[in-house]
Tab-separated table of C-alpha atoms in Angstrom:
chain	number	residue	atom	x	y	z
A	1	MET	CA	21.350	10.336	-2.450
A	2	PRO	CA	23.726	8.324	-4.184
A	3	GLN	CA	23.439	7.841	-7.993
A	4	ALA	CA	21.921	5.128	-9.781
A	5	PRO	CA	24.194	2.857	-11.551
A	6	SER	CA	25.020	3.266	-15.149
A	7	ASN	CA	23.722	0.116	-16.326
A	8	THR	CA	20.262	0.111	-14.606
A	9	ARG	CA	17.297	0.196	-17.201
A	10	LYS	CA	15.742	3.235	-17.932
A	11	PRO	CA	11.924	3.678	-18.266
A	12	LEU	CA	10.433	4.130	-21.823
A	13	ALA	CA	9.910	7.572	-22.339
A	14	PRO	CA	6.341	8.826	-21.542
A	15	ALA	CA	6.760	11.751	-23.520
A	16	HIS	CA	5.904	13.379	-26.559
A	17	THR	CA	8.267	11.728	-29.134
A	18	THR	CA	5.985	11.245	-31.741
A	19	PRO	CA	7.164	13.041	-34.863
A	20	PRO	CA	5.032	15.605	-35.977
A	21	SER	CA	3.850	13.866	-39.310
A	22	ARG	CA	2.776	10.747	-37.465
A	23	THR	CA	0.659	12.532	-34.644
A	24	TRP	CA	-2.335	12.723	-36.100
A	25	ALA	CA	-2.363	8.691	-37.156
A	26	VAL	CA	-1.719	8.299	-33.985
A	27	ILE	CA	-4.792	10.257	-32.885
A	28	LEU	CA	-6.904	8.577	-35.567
A	29	ALA	CA	-5.830	4.739	-34.280
A	30	ALA	CA	-6.726	5.840	-30.491
A	31	CYS	CA	-10.030	7.295	-31.719
A	32	ALA	CA	-10.967	4.324	-33.460
A	33	GLY	CA	-10.226	2.223	-30.403
A	34	GLN	CA	-12.356	4.464	-28.406
A	35	PHE	CA	-15.088	4.453	-30.796
A	36	LEU	CA	-15.161	1.023	-30.928
A	37	VAL	CA	-15.638	0.566	-27.002
A	38	VAL	CA	-18.216	3.087	-26.636
A	39	LEU	CA	-20.046	2.149	-29.719
A	40	ASP	CA	-20.714	-1.274	-28.090
A	41	VAL	CA	-22.292	0.267	-24.653
A	42	SER	CA	-25.485	0.848	-26.853
A	43	VAL	CA	-25.275	-1.064	-30.379
A	44	VAL	CA	-26.790	-4.014	-29.099
A	45	ASN	CA	-30.216	-2.383	-28.205
A	46	VAL	CA	-31.873	-2.543	-31.124
A	47	ALA	CA	-30.997	-6.005	-31.733
A	48	LEU	CA	-32.245	-7.219	-28.198
A	49	PRO	CA	-35.159	-8.466	-29.859
A	50	SER	CA	-34.109	-10.655	-32.607
A	51	MET	CA	-31.212	-11.716	-30.000
A	52	ARG	CA	-34.039	-13.513	-27.812
A	53	ALA	CA	-35.549	-15.006	-30.822
A	54	ASP	CA	-33.011	-16.586	-31.801
A	55	LEU	CA	-31.206	-18.031	-28.874
A	56	GLY	CA	-33.977	-18.212	-26.612
A	57	LEU	CA	-32.851	-15.707	-24.033
A	58	SER	CA	-35.155	-15.316	-20.994
A	59	ALA	CA	-36.111	-11.696	-19.897
A	60	THR	CA	-33.453	-11.247	-17.309
A	61	GLY	CA	-30.823	-13.423	-19.923
A	62	LEU	CA	-31.618	-10.344	-22.454
A	63	GLN	CA	-30.775	-7.617	-19.498
A	64	TRP	CA	-27.337	-9.402	-19.348
A	65	VAL	CA	-26.331	-9.087	-22.820
A	66	LEU	CA	-26.025	-5.164	-21.847
A	67	ASN	CA	-25.278	-5.856	-17.957
A	68	ALA	CA	-22.177	-7.984	-18.638
A	69	TYR	CA	-20.119	-5.778	-20.912
A	70	SER	CA	-21.031	-2.626	-18.697
A	71	ILE	CA	-20.322	-4.263	-15.384
A	72	ALA	CA	-16.808	-5.625	-16.499
A	73	PHE	CA	-16.160	-2.381	-18.274
A	74	ALA	CA	-16.803	-0.383	-15.300
A	75	GLY	CA	-14.500	-2.642	-13.086
A	76	PHE	CA	-11.956	-3.350	-14.570
A	77	MET	CA	-10.816	0.259	-16.036
A	78	LEU	CA	-9.017	1.309	-13.325
A	79	LEU	CA	-6.859	-1.556	-13.401
A	80	GLY	CA	-6.445	-1.282	-17.118
A	81	GLY	CA	-5.387	2.470	-16.838
A	82	ARG	CA	-2.670	1.565	-14.083
A	83	ALA	CA	-1.641	-1.752	-16.476
A	84	ALA	CA	-0.882	1.064	-19.531
A	85	ASP	CA	1.271	3.085	-17.056
A	86	LEU	CA	3.287	-0.320	-15.585
A	87	PHE	CA	3.503	-2.401	-18.832
A	88	GLY	CA	3.382	0.360	-21.970
A	89	ARG	CA	0.626	1.834	-23.337
A	90	LYS	CA	0.774	0.374	-27.247
A	91	ARG	CA	0.996	-2.963	-25.442
A	92	MET	CA	-2.047	-2.688	-23.559
A	93	PHE	CA	-3.844	-0.813	-26.595
A	94	LEU	CA	-2.946	-3.959	-28.722
A	95	VAL	CA	-3.821	-6.514	-26.478
A	96	GLY	CA	-7.055	-4.611	-25.137
A	97	LEU	CA	-7.977	-4.470	-28.774
A	98	SER	CA	-6.825	-7.883	-29.582
A	99	LEU	CA	-9.581	-9.210	-26.726
A	100	PHE	CA	-11.991	-7.185	-27.793
A	101	THR	CA	-11.927	-8.064	-31.421
A	102	ALA	CA	-11.509	-11.924	-30.298
A	103	ALA	CA	-14.769	-11.818	-27.948
A	104	SER	CA	-16.696	-9.728	-30.750
A	105	VAL	CA	-15.996	-12.930	-33.084
A	106	ALA	CA	-17.053	-15.125	-30.333
A	107	GLY	CA	-20.291	-13.269	-29.556
A	108	GLY	CA	-21.374	-13.057	-33.290
A	109	LEU	CA	-20.981	-16.796	-33.694
A	110	ALA	CA	-22.602	-17.458	-30.545
A	111	GLN	CA	-25.507	-20.529	-30.834
A	112	GLU	CA	-26.532	-20.544	-27.288
A	113	GLY	CA	-27.345	-17.843	-24.631
A	114	TRP	CA	-24.544	-18.080	-22.330
A	115	GLN	CA	-22.051	-18.046	-25.244
A	116	LEU	CA	-23.289	-14.459	-26.485
A	117	LEU	CA	-23.297	-13.764	-22.681
A	118	ALA	CA	-19.562	-14.868	-21.575
A	119	ALA	CA	-18.304	-13.099	-24.813
A	120	ARG	CA	-19.887	-9.682	-23.498
A	121	GLY	CA	-18.249	-9.949	-20.286
A	122	VAL	CA	-14.687	-10.811	-22.324
A	123	GLN	CA	-15.579	-7.725	-24.481
A	124	GLY	CA	-16.013	-5.533	-21.209
A	125	LEU	CA	-12.566	-6.845	-20.273
A	126	GLY	CA	-11.080	-5.576	-23.429
A	127	ALA	CA	-12.679	-2.487	-23.165
A	128	ALA	CA	-11.461	-1.849	-19.959
A	129	VAL	CA	-7.644	-2.629	-21.143
A	130	LEU	CA	-8.227	-0.331	-24.223
A	131	ALA	CA	-10.160	2.837	-23.218
A	132	PRO	CA	-7.695	4.111	-21.176
A	133	ALA	CA	-4.774	3.693	-23.197
A	134	THR	CA	-6.736	5.497	-25.732
A	135	LEU	CA	-6.724	8.888	-24.132
A	136	THR	CA	-3.005	8.044	-22.586
A	137	ILE	CA	-1.485	7.306	-26.082
A	138	ILE	CA	-2.638	10.768	-27.360
A	139	THR	CA	-1.161	13.048	-24.282
A	140	ALA	CA	1.965	11.116	-24.654
A	141	ALA	CA	2.023	11.757	-28.106
A	142	VAL	CA	0.884	15.551	-28.049
A	143	PRO	CA	2.701	18.109	-25.871
A	144	PRO	CA	0.697	19.867	-23.472
A	145	GLY	CA	-0.829	23.468	-24.915
A	146	PRO	CA	-3.619	24.120	-27.679
A	147	ALA	CA	-2.480	21.132	-29.869
A	148	ARG	CA	-3.157	18.747	-27.185
A	149	THR	CA	-6.371	20.270	-26.253
A	150	ARG	CA	-7.324	19.594	-29.874
A	151	ALA	CA	-6.300	16.450	-29.695
A	152	ILE	CA	-8.571	15.564	-26.403
A	153	ALA	CA	-11.169	17.457	-28.231
A	154	THR	CA	-11.229	15.220	-31.129
A	155	TRP	CA	-11.197	11.997	-28.572
A	156	ALA	CA	-13.759	13.207	-26.786
A	157	ALA	CA	-15.825	13.920	-30.084
A	158	VAL	CA	-15.290	10.374	-31.053
A	159	GLY	CA	-16.116	8.780	-27.587
A	160	ALA	CA	-19.559	10.515	-27.617
A	161	ALA	CA	-20.313	10.087	-31.533
A	162	GLY	CA	-19.674	6.271	-30.715
A	163	GLY	CA	-22.355	6.272	-27.999
A	164	ALA	CA	-24.660	8.076	-30.436
A	165	ALA	CA	-24.221	6.240	-33.537
A	166	GLY	CA	-25.012	2.948	-31.574
A	167	GLY	CA	-29.063	3.034	-32.028
A	168	LEU	CA	-28.419	3.982	-35.862
A	169	VAL	CA	-25.549	0.921	-36.416
A	170	GLY	CA	-27.741	-1.401	-34.607
A	171	GLY	CA	-30.594	-0.453	-36.542
A	172	VAL	CA	-28.852	-0.525	-39.778
A	173	LEU	CA	-27.049	-3.584	-39.422
A	174	THR	CA	-30.200	-5.513	-37.850
A	175	ASP	CA	-32.369	-4.716	-40.314
A	176	LEU	CA	-30.374	-5.206	-43.473
A	177	LEU	CA	-28.345	-8.158	-42.287
A	178	SER	CA	-29.007	-9.806	-38.776
A	179	TRP	CA	-28.136	-9.123	-35.053
A	180	ARG	CA	-25.033	-10.974	-35.535
A	181	TRP	CA	-23.327	-8.320	-37.255
A	182	VAL	CA	-23.784	-6.172	-34.641
A	183	LEU	CA	-20.967	-7.930	-33.041
A	184	LEU	CA	-19.160	-9.020	-36.382
A	185	ILE	CA	-18.500	-5.371	-37.454
A	186	ASN	CA	-16.030	-4.930	-34.804
A	187	VAL	CA	-13.994	-7.656	-36.199
A	188	PRO	CA	-12.722	-6.290	-39.508
A	189	VAL	CA	-12.713	-2.530	-37.999
A	190	GLY	CA	-10.645	-4.189	-35.043
A	191	VAL	CA	-8.162	-5.600	-37.094
A	192	LEU	CA	-7.441	-2.384	-39.510
A	193	VAL	CA	-6.918	-0.545	-36.138
A	194	LEU	CA	-4.857	-3.195	-35.025
A	195	ALA	CA	-2.780	-3.215	-38.011
A	196	ALA	CA	-2.686	0.547	-38.113
A	197	ALA	CA	-1.582	0.714	-34.009
A	198	THR	CA	1.195	-1.889	-34.644
A	199	LEU	CA	2.885	0.220	-37.241
A	200	TRP	CA	2.005	3.808	-36.162
A	201	LEU	CA	2.047	3.670	-32.410
A	202	THR	CA	5.264	3.822	-30.591
A	203	GLU	CA	5.491	2.858	-26.823
A	204	SER	CA	5.436	4.495	-23.753
A	205	ARG	CA	5.911	3.465	-20.248
A	206	VAL	CA	6.374	5.128	-16.846
A	207	GLY	CA	8.647	3.687	-14.234
A	208	THR	CA	11.542	1.132	-13.966
A	209	SER	CA	9.201	-1.387	-11.791
A	210	ARG	CA	6.208	-3.688	-13.453
A	211	ARG	CA	5.102	-4.692	-9.915
A	212	LEU	CA	1.537	-4.340	-9.800
A	213	ASP	CA	-0.173	-4.026	-6.883
A	214	LEU	CA	-2.443	-6.794	-6.319
A	215	PRO	CA	-4.685	-6.624	-3.217
A	216	GLY	CA	-5.480	-3.029	-4.658
A	217	ALA	CA	-6.154	-4.359	-7.885
A	218	VAL	CA	-8.720	-6.948	-6.527
A	219	LEU	CA	-10.479	-4.580	-4.356
A	220	ALA	CA	-10.676	-1.816	-6.859
A	221	THR	CA	-11.741	-3.833	-9.376
A	222	GLY	CA	-14.359	-5.890	-6.907
A	223	GLY	CA	-15.783	-2.772	-5.575
A	224	LEU	CA	-16.370	-1.121	-8.626
A	225	ALA	CA	-17.909	-4.337	-10.481
A	226	ALA	CA	-19.881	-4.810	-7.410
A	227	VAL	CA	-21.551	-1.264	-7.508
A	228	ALA	CA	-21.968	-1.490	-11.335
A	229	TYR	CA	-23.885	-4.913	-10.469
A	230	GLY	CA	-26.071	-2.992	-7.918
A	231	ILE	CA	-26.539	-0.312	-10.150
A	232	VAL	CA	-28.202	-2.426	-12.920
A	233	GLN	CA	-30.091	-4.391	-10.171
A	234	THR	CA	-32.256	-1.274	-9.633
A	235	GLU	CA	-34.105	-1.878	-13.199
A	236	GLU	CA	-35.136	-5.229	-12.480
A	237	SER	CA	-35.342	-5.429	-8.393
A	238	GLY	CA	-35.844	-1.552	-7.585
A	239	TRP	CA	-33.339	0.365	-4.715
A	240	GLY	CA	-34.800	-1.368	-1.626
A	241	ALA	CA	-34.736	-4.697	-2.872
A	242	GLY	CA	-31.719	-6.868	-1.172
A	243	GLU	CA	-30.633	-7.813	-4.490
A	244	THR	CA	-29.972	-4.226	-5.058
A	245	LEU	CA	-28.741	-3.152	-1.608
A	246	LEU	CA	-26.440	-6.066	-0.892
A	247	PRO	CA	-23.731	-5.191	-4.103
A	248	LEU	CA	-24.180	-1.759	-3.474
A	249	LEU	CA	-23.352	-1.483	0.369
A	250	GLY	CA	-20.540	-4.303	-0.497
A	251	GLY	CA	-18.948	-2.573	-3.538
A	252	LEU	CA	-18.621	0.548	-1.466
A	253	ALA	CA	-17.398	-1.190	1.602
A	254	LEU	CA	-14.816	-2.697	-0.603
A	255	LEU	CA	-14.032	0.666	-2.278
A	256	GLY	CA	-13.236	1.970	1.122
A	257	LEU	CA	-11.082	-0.912	1.800
A	258	PHE	CA	-9.253	-0.219	-0.809
A	259	ALA	CA	-8.599	3.486	-0.194
A	260	ALA	CA	-7.345	2.468	3.468
A	261	VAL	CA	-5.008	-0.297	1.510
A	262	GLU	CA	-3.854	2.436	-1.123
A	263	ALA	CA	-3.054	5.217	1.643
A	264	ARG	CA	-0.651	2.118	3.052
A	265	ALA	CA	0.487	0.601	-0.157
A	266	LYS	CA	4.586	1.152	-1.500
A	267	ALA	CA	3.154	0.836	-4.663
A	268	PRO	CA	0.043	1.448	-4.626
A	269	LEU	CA	-2.609	0.684	-8.015
A	270	MET	CA	-4.282	4.281	-7.280
A	271	PRO	CA	-1.731	6.485	-5.334
A	272	LEU	CA	-4.357	8.945	-3.471
A	273	LYS	CA	-2.047	12.190	-4.070
A	274	VAL	CA	-3.565	12.513	-7.609
A	275	PHE	CA	-6.931	13.295	-5.745
A	276	ARG	CA	-5.009	16.360	-4.310
A	277	SER	CA	-4.979	17.711	-7.605
A	278	ARG	CA	-7.992	19.817	-7.630
A	279	ALA	CA	-7.989	19.661	-11.381
A	280	VAL	CA	-8.414	15.915	-11.015
A	281	ALA	CA	-10.772	15.630	-8.513
A	282	ALA	CA	-13.089	18.250	-9.512
A	283	ALA	CA	-12.899	17.190	-13.131
A	284	ASN	CA	-13.926	13.483	-12.168
A	285	VAL	CA	-16.700	14.657	-10.023
A	286	ALA	CA	-18.045	17.040	-12.561
A	287	MET	CA	-17.533	13.968	-15.353
A	288	LEU	CA	-19.695	11.678	-13.289
A	289	VAL	CA	-22.467	14.248	-12.536
A	290	THR	CA	-22.795	15.361	-16.181
A	291	GLY	CA	-22.619	11.705	-17.720
A	292	SER	CA	-25.172	10.266	-15.226
A	293	ALA	CA	-27.548	13.030	-17.452
A	294	SER	CA	-26.407	12.691	-20.681
A	295	PHE	CA	-25.794	8.912	-21.273
A	296	ALA	CA	-29.554	8.426	-20.221
A	297	MET	CA	-30.344	10.992	-23.129
A	298	TRP	CA	-29.847	8.530	-25.633
A	299	PHE	CA	-32.115	5.785	-23.868
A	300	PHE	CA	-35.178	7.962	-23.275
A	301	MET	CA	-35.048	9.567	-26.801
A	302	THR	CA	-34.746	6.288	-28.237
A	303	VAL	CA	-37.638	4.756	-26.400
A	304	TYR	CA	-39.867	7.917	-26.808
A	305	ALA	CA	-39.309	7.487	-30.721
A	306	GLN	CA	-40.214	4.121	-30.740
A	307	ASN	CA	-42.330	3.787	-27.724
A	308	VAL	CA	-44.425	6.952	-28.446
A	309	LEU	CA	-44.094	8.046	-31.756
A	310	GLY	CA	-43.954	4.915	-33.564
A	311	TYR	CA	-40.441	4.922	-35.206
A	312	THR	CA	-38.626	1.864	-36.325
A	313	PRO	CA	-35.401	1.081	-34.818
A	314	LEU	CA	-33.655	2.355	-38.145
A	315	GLU	CA	-35.750	5.540	-38.270
A	316	ALA	CA	-35.371	6.066	-34.705
A	317	GLY	CA	-31.396	5.564	-35.047
A	318	LEU	CA	-31.974	8.304	-38.259
A	319	ALA	CA	-33.799	10.809	-36.325
A	320	LEU	CA	-30.808	11.311	-33.726
A	321	ILE	CA	-28.316	12.067	-36.232
A	322	PRO	CA	-28.529	15.715	-35.498
A	323	SER	CA	-27.934	15.237	-31.958
A	324	SER	CA	-24.983	12.789	-33.191
A	325	VAL	CA	-23.536	15.602	-35.665
A	326	SER	CA	-23.938	18.472	-32.530
A	327	VAL	CA	-22.066	16.702	-29.923
A	328	ILE	CA	-19.117	16.356	-32.221
A	329	VAL	CA	-19.481	20.134	-33.099
A	330	GLY	CA	-19.540	21.090	-29.411
A	331	SER	CA	-16.362	18.870	-28.765
A	332	LYS	CA	-14.437	20.447	-31.698
A	333	VAL	CA	-15.543	23.990	-30.891
A	334	ALA	CA	-14.506	23.528	-27.028
A	335	PRO	CA	-10.791	23.925	-27.790
A	336	PRO	CA	-10.974	27.799	-29.231
A	337	LEU	CA	-13.519	28.464	-26.536
A	338	MET	CA	-11.103	27.033	-23.715
A	339	ALA	CA	-8.073	29.522	-25.257
A	340	ARG	CA	-10.416	32.625	-24.491
A	341	GLY	CA	-12.521	31.634	-21.589
A	342	GLY	CA	-10.676	28.912	-20.072
A	343	ALA	CA	-11.600	25.227	-19.343
A	344	ARG	CA	-14.036	26.028	-16.102
A	345	GLY	CA	-16.061	28.396	-18.094
A	346	VAL	CA	-16.552	26.540	-21.276
A	347	ALA	CA	-17.463	23.028	-19.122
A	348	VAL	CA	-19.991	25.324	-17.331
A	349	LEU	CA	-21.509	26.916	-20.419
A	350	GLY	CA	-21.896	23.580	-22.016
A	351	ALA	CA	-23.507	21.786	-18.815
A	352	LEU	CA	-25.983	25.397	-18.895
A	353	ILE	CA	-26.536	24.815	-22.901
A	354	ALA	CA	-27.491	20.643	-22.256
A	355	ALA	CA	-29.798	21.789	-19.186
A	356	THR	CA	-31.917	23.863	-21.398
A	357	GLY	CA	-32.092	21.202	-23.774
A	358	PHE	CA	-33.255	18.917	-21.323
A	359	GLY	CA	-35.863	21.424	-20.232
A	360	TRP	CA	-37.179	21.693	-23.870
A	361	GLN	CA	-37.190	18.136	-24.220
A	362	SER	CA	-39.201	17.617	-21.028
A	363	THR	CA	-42.245	19.516	-22.841
A	364	MET	CA	-42.508	16.932	-25.157
A	365	GLY	CA	-46.036	15.564	-25.806
A	366	ALA	CA	-47.396	12.194	-27.178
A	367	ASP	CA	-48.035	13.416	-30.579
A	368	GLY	CA	-44.779	15.734	-30.717
A	369	THR	CA	-43.210	16.751	-33.844
A	370	TYR	CA	-39.883	15.693	-35.318
A	371	LEU	CA	-38.189	19.044	-35.163
A	372	THR	CA	-39.704	19.963	-31.709
A	373	ALA	CA	-39.600	16.933	-29.949
A	374	ILE	CA	-36.589	15.177	-31.074
A	375	ALA	CA	-34.390	17.293	-33.393
A	376	GLY	CA	-34.088	21.004	-31.536
A	377	PRO	CA	-33.748	19.587	-28.152
A	378	GLY	CA	-31.421	17.027	-29.059
A	379	ILE	CA	-28.752	19.300	-30.897
A	380	LEU	CA	-29.058	21.803	-27.944
A	381	MET	CA	-28.635	18.712	-25.204
A	382	MET	CA	-25.409	16.901	-27.102
A	383	ALA	CA	-24.001	20.057	-28.107
A	384	GLY	CA	-23.802	21.212	-24.418
A	385	VAL	CA	-22.392	18.090	-23.569
A	386	GLY	CA	-19.626	17.989	-26.217
A	387	LEU	CA	-18.573	21.834	-25.080
A	388	ALA	CA	-18.592	20.188	-21.371
A	389	ALA	CA	-16.694	16.978	-22.072
A	390	THR	CA	-13.521	18.106	-23.727
A	391	PRO	CA	-12.480	20.987	-20.732
A	392	LEU	CA	-13.471	18.094	-17.817
A	393	ALA	CA	-11.083	15.793	-19.787
A	394	ALA	CA	-8.295	18.225	-20.579
A	395	LEU	CA	-8.169	19.226	-16.765
A	396	ALA	CA	-8.113	15.804	-15.369
A	397	THR	CA	-5.148	14.566	-17.698
A	398	SER	CA	-3.459	17.983	-17.405
A	399	GLY	CA	-3.904	17.908	-13.510
A	400	ALA	CA	-1.694	14.912	-12.685
A	401	ALA	CA	1.986	13.728	-13.038
A	402	PRO	CA	3.313	11.907	-16.001
A	403	ASP	CA	3.598	8.810	-14.334
A	404	ASP	CA	-0.168	8.862	-13.392
A	405	ALA	CA	-1.350	9.686	-17.019
A	406	GLY	CA	-2.809	5.984	-17.276
A	407	LEU	CA	-4.127	6.026	-13.965
A	408	VAL	CA	-5.956	9.089	-14.601
A	409	SER	CA	-7.126	8.639	-18.120
A	410	GLY	CA	-8.901	5.221	-16.430
A	411	LEU	CA	-10.265	7.390	-14.147
A	412	ILE	CA	-11.797	10.201	-15.869
A	413	ASN	CA	-13.518	7.191	-18.176
A	414	THR	CA	-14.312	5.142	-15.166
A	415	SER	CA	-16.012	8.445	-13.840
A	416	ARG	CA	-18.066	8.801	-17.357
A	417	THR	CA	-19.231	5.347	-17.169
A	418	MET	CA	-20.506	4.964	-13.568
A	419	GLY	CA	-22.116	8.064	-13.709
A	420	GLY	CA	-23.752	6.932	-16.770
A	421	ALA	CA	-25.164	3.596	-15.348
A	422	LEU	CA	-26.002	5.630	-12.034
A	423	GLY	CA	-27.822	8.319	-13.861
A	424	LEU	CA	-29.827	5.777	-16.213
A	425	ALA	CA	-30.653	3.594	-13.148
A	426	ILE	CA	-32.212	6.789	-11.390
A	427	LEU	CA	-34.070	8.381	-14.121
A	428	SER	CA	-35.497	5.129	-15.430
A	429	THR	CA	-36.851	4.611	-11.737
A	430	VAL	CA	-38.326	8.298	-11.855
A	431	ALA	CA	-39.803	7.713	-15.175
A	432	ALA	CA	-41.348	4.435	-13.898
A	433	SER	CA	-42.345	6.308	-10.954
A	434	ARG	CA	-44.431	8.485	-13.236
A	435	SER	CA	-46.143	6.193	-15.451
A	436	GLY	CA	-47.335	3.795	-13.115
A	437	GLY	CA	-46.596	0.671	-15.282
A	438	ALA	CA	-48.945	2.161	-17.565
A	439	THR	CA	-47.566	1.620	-21.459
A	440	ASP	CA	-50.216	4.059	-23.475
A	441	PRO	CA	-48.094	6.837	-25.013
A	442	GLN	CA	-49.433	9.348	-22.676
A	443	SER	CA	-48.172	7.609	-19.638
A	444	LEU	CA	-44.847	7.286	-21.148
A	445	THR	CA	-44.840	10.591	-22.415
A	446	ASP	CA	-45.234	11.578	-19.029
A	447	GLY	CA	-42.450	9.374	-17.198
A	448	TYR	CA	-40.106	10.591	-20.051
A	449	ALA	CA	-40.619	13.978	-19.395
A	450	LEU	CA	-40.146	13.708	-15.858
A	451	ALA	CA	-36.783	12.197	-16.407
A	452	PHE	CA	-35.515	14.735	-18.713
A	453	ARG	CA	-36.529	17.706	-15.996
A	454	THR	CA	-34.472	15.980	-13.528
A	455	GLY	CA	-31.818	15.313	-15.786
A	456	ALA	CA	-32.033	19.228	-16.717
A	457	GLY	CA	-31.600	19.641	-12.639
A	458	VAL	CA	-28.724	17.465	-12.515
A	459	LEU	CA	-26.726	19.707	-15.329
A	460	LEU	CA	-27.730	22.834	-13.063
A	461	ALA	CA	-26.369	21.312	-9.920
A	462	ALA	CA	-23.383	20.195	-12.041
A	463	ALA	CA	-22.469	23.793	-13.347
A	464	VAL	CA	-23.004	25.047	-9.927
A	465	LEU	CA	-20.406	22.651	-8.738
A	466	MET	CA	-17.972	23.169	-11.860
A	467	GLN	CA	-17.976	26.843	-10.972
A	468	LEU	CA	-17.188	26.671	-7.474
A	469	TRP	CA	-15.235	23.643	-7.564
A	470	LEU	CA	-12.948	23.634	-11.036
A	471	PRO	CA	-9.540	25.888	-11.023
A	472	ARG	CA	-9.907	29.266	-12.477
A	473	PRO	CA	-7.927	29.952	-15.698
A	474	ALA	CA	-4.693	31.327	-13.799
A	475	ALA	CA	-4.277	27.474	-12.159
A	476	GLU	CA	-5.078	25.978	-15.070
A	477	ARG	CA	-1.956	27.775	-16.755
A	478	ALA	CA	0.004	27.014	-13.807
A	479	GLN	CA	-0.539	23.083	-13.992
A	480	ALA	CA	-0.467	22.847	-17.867
């Protein structure tokens, strides 16, 4: 095969050119971006009543303050991951963070309900561009091995902490200032991270072509967004309603068409070859399943504390601090354990510990005490989730070719986000079926308890799946 002409533009190096002295600065900037986008999934929860009173939102409009963000976030993340590969990881990080920060300003200053909803949608779009770039920047800056595993553990811990901190941050800001600061707080942080990223990050991109698979992008984004929309509709309409089934089935049809188009595309948005890697395929399925239980945990723990035990929003956020700390500890303990027992063993152990916590939480009562009904089981649940998330993210990224790094980063983030949305919808239905519409403390507790028992079963199934499907330690070393 003839050699390329010497004047052909070479791709920007994807690999690990970051000077060691700046590596942790790069990790810090990337993790700060990840913290912001995950935080905004849950931070507005406790501010919803204030938003409704101030802007005159209907019950449906209030629900869409959450849904507009989550649907755009899930729908565009795969596209955001591929864009990072084609157009540059640093560039897309800056674009996504700028969009996210600008939308936060618009949302915080909104005077009408539609303005807030539009801003939340744009926030989700910015997050979808930003989130995949955060993980890809880290894997590009740190060479394979223990150092990269520790960096991924930090990324996983910060992301989990963002989800955990949502209730606390939202409660503090709403109680002390106003609901607007739930969004405006992103602005000074975003500006600081933008400045740091501009100075510290170096550009990396794989491939000489900047051609984007437009048909694939439209089908993937439309399919994911439609599925996400169908999932969130279950909370209002139920699983059997046309408002739910139509977007779910339509989204699945679009994703099926997407797979068919990608199999024939010359420059596909998502080369199907990535799923030939056992690590990539298994880690994404495992992340989706474990995420379906772990994301719902924060919701049910918060509503249990407030609706049953009578905590204020701020007290509920403070009550979950031990759980927030434990997920960080679990994520940081994972790398040394992985060096001894392999990623698969640590992921399975994490799922089993989390399942134990879910089982304990399912014994809660309407007059539960803090130590036995919130702190103890919460620590177990989140320590297990932290232990599982790090090896799954490491396996997913190590099992892909360098030119697909952004894609697999977007894929693992999409799996976690879609799993969380699906799990919350299913477990909310399970809880509602047990409580039967009653709002007294005992009925609510019975519903929440059944949701946690179901989550324990899901995590046990995830442990079996990971034991059977994730690569063994020898295969991990061969792929690293």
